[in-house]
Short mmCIF file of C-alpha atoms in Angstrom, two decimals:
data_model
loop_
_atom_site.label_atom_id
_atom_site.label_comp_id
_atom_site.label_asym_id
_atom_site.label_seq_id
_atom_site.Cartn_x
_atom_site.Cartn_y
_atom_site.Cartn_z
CA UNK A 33 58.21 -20.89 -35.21
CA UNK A 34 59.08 -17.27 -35.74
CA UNK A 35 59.91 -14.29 -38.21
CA UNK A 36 62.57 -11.88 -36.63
CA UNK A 37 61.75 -8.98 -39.11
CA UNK A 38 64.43 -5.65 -39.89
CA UNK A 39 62.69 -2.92 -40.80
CA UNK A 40 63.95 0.51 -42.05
CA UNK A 41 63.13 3.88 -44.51
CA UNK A 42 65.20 3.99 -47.26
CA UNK A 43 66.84 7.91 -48.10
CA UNK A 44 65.46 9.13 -50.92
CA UNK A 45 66.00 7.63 -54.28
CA UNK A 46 68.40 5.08 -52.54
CA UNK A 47 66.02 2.37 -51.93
CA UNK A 48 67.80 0.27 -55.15
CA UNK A 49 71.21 1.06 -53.50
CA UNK A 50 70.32 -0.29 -50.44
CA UNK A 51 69.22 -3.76 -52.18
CA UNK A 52 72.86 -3.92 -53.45
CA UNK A 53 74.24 -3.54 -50.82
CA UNK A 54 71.83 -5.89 -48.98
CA UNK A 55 72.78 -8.72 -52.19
CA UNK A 56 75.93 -8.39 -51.30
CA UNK A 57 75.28 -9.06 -47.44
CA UNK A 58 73.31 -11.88 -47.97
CA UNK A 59 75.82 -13.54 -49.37
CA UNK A 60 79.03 -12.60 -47.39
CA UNK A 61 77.23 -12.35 -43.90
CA UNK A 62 73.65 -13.79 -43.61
CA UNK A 63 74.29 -17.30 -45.54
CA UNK A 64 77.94 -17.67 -43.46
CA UNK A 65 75.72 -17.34 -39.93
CA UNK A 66 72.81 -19.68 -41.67
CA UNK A 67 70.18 -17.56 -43.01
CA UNK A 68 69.52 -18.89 -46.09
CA UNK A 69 65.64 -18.86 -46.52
CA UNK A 70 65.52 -15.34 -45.44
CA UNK A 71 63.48 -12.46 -47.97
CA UNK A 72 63.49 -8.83 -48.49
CA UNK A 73 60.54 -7.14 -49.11
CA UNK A 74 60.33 -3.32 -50.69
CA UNK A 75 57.54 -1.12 -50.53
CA UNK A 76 55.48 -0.76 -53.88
CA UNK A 77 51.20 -0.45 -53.68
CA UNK A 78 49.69 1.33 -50.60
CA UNK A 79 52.94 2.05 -48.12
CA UNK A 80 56.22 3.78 -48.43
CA UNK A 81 58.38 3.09 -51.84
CA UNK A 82 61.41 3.55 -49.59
CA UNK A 83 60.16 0.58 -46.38
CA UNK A 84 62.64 -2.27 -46.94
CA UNK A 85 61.81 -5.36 -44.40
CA UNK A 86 64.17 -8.20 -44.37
CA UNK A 87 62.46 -10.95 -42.58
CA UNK A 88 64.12 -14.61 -41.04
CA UNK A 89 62.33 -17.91 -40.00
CA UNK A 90 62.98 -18.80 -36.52
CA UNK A 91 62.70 -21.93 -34.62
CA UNK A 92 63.42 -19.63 -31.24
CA UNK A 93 64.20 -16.11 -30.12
CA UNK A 94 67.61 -17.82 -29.00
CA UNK A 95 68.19 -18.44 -32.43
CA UNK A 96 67.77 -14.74 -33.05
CA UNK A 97 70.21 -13.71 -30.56
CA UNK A 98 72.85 -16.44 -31.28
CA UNK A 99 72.87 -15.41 -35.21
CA UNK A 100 73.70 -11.30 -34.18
CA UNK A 101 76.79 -12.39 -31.87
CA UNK A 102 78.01 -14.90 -34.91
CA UNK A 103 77.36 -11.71 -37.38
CA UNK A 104 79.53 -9.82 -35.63
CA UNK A 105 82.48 -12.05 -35.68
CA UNK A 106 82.23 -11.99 -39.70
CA UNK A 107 84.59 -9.26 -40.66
CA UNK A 108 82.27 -7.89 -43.54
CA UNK A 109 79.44 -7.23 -40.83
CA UNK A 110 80.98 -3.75 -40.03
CA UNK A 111 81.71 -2.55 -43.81
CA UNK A 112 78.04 -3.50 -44.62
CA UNK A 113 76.66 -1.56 -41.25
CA UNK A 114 78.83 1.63 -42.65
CA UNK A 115 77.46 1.27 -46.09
CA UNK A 116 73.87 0.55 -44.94
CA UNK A 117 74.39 3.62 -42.41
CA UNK A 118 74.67 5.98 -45.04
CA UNK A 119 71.65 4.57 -47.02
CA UNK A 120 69.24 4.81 -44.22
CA UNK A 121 67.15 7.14 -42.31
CA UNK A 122 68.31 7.44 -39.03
CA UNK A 123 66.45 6.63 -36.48
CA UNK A 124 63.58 3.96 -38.26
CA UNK A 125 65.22 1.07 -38.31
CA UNK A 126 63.89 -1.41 -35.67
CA UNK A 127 62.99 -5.44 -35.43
CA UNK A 128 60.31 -6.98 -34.12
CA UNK A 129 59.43 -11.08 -33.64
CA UNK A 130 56.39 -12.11 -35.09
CA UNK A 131 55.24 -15.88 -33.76
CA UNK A 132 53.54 -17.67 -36.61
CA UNK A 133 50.00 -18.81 -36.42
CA UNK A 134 49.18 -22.18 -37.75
CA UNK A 135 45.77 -21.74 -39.26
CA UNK A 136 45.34 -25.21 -40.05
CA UNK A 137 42.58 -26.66 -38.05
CA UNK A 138 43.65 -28.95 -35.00
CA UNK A 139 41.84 -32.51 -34.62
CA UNK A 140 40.36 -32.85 -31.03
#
């Protein structure tokens, strides 16, 4: 299991914009290509106000790369890109894969 995580810096005072318009993706893009269980988290106590991370279960990486060539055959992808470009700082968004670690002790 994995977390495919989007991170990116808000502009200035458009954090709350960029949650609209990432509402509005969620249900247009993200729930058409299967993400339905994914979550958006906002910085608040003891990191950047403006950090916005949208993170994704996984079962595999393939998974990952499968669900950004089905985005872009949904025609709303590109609007959404435009209105996120203009929202963002250029230059810090990125994702990374995260592999979860089961913590739960395994019986030998």
């Amino acid at each position: 299991m994995y977390v495919a995580r989007w991170q990116f810096t808000a502009r200035f005072g458009r954090k709350d914009e960029c949650l609209k318009v990432l509402r509005k993706w969620y249900v247009d893009v993200a729930q058409r290509i299967g993400w339905r269980s994914l979550r958006v988290l906002a910085g608040s106590i003891g990191g950047p106000e403006s950090q916005v991370e949208l993170e994704v279960p996984l079962d595999n990486v393939e998974d990952l790369e499968a669900a950004w060539r089905d985005m872009a055959a949904v025609p709303y992808h590109a609007e959404y890109q435009k209105q996120l470009g203009e929202l963002i700082v250029h230059g810090t968004e990125r994702w990374t894969i995260h592999r979860v670690a089961d913590l739960t002790p395994s019986e030998s």
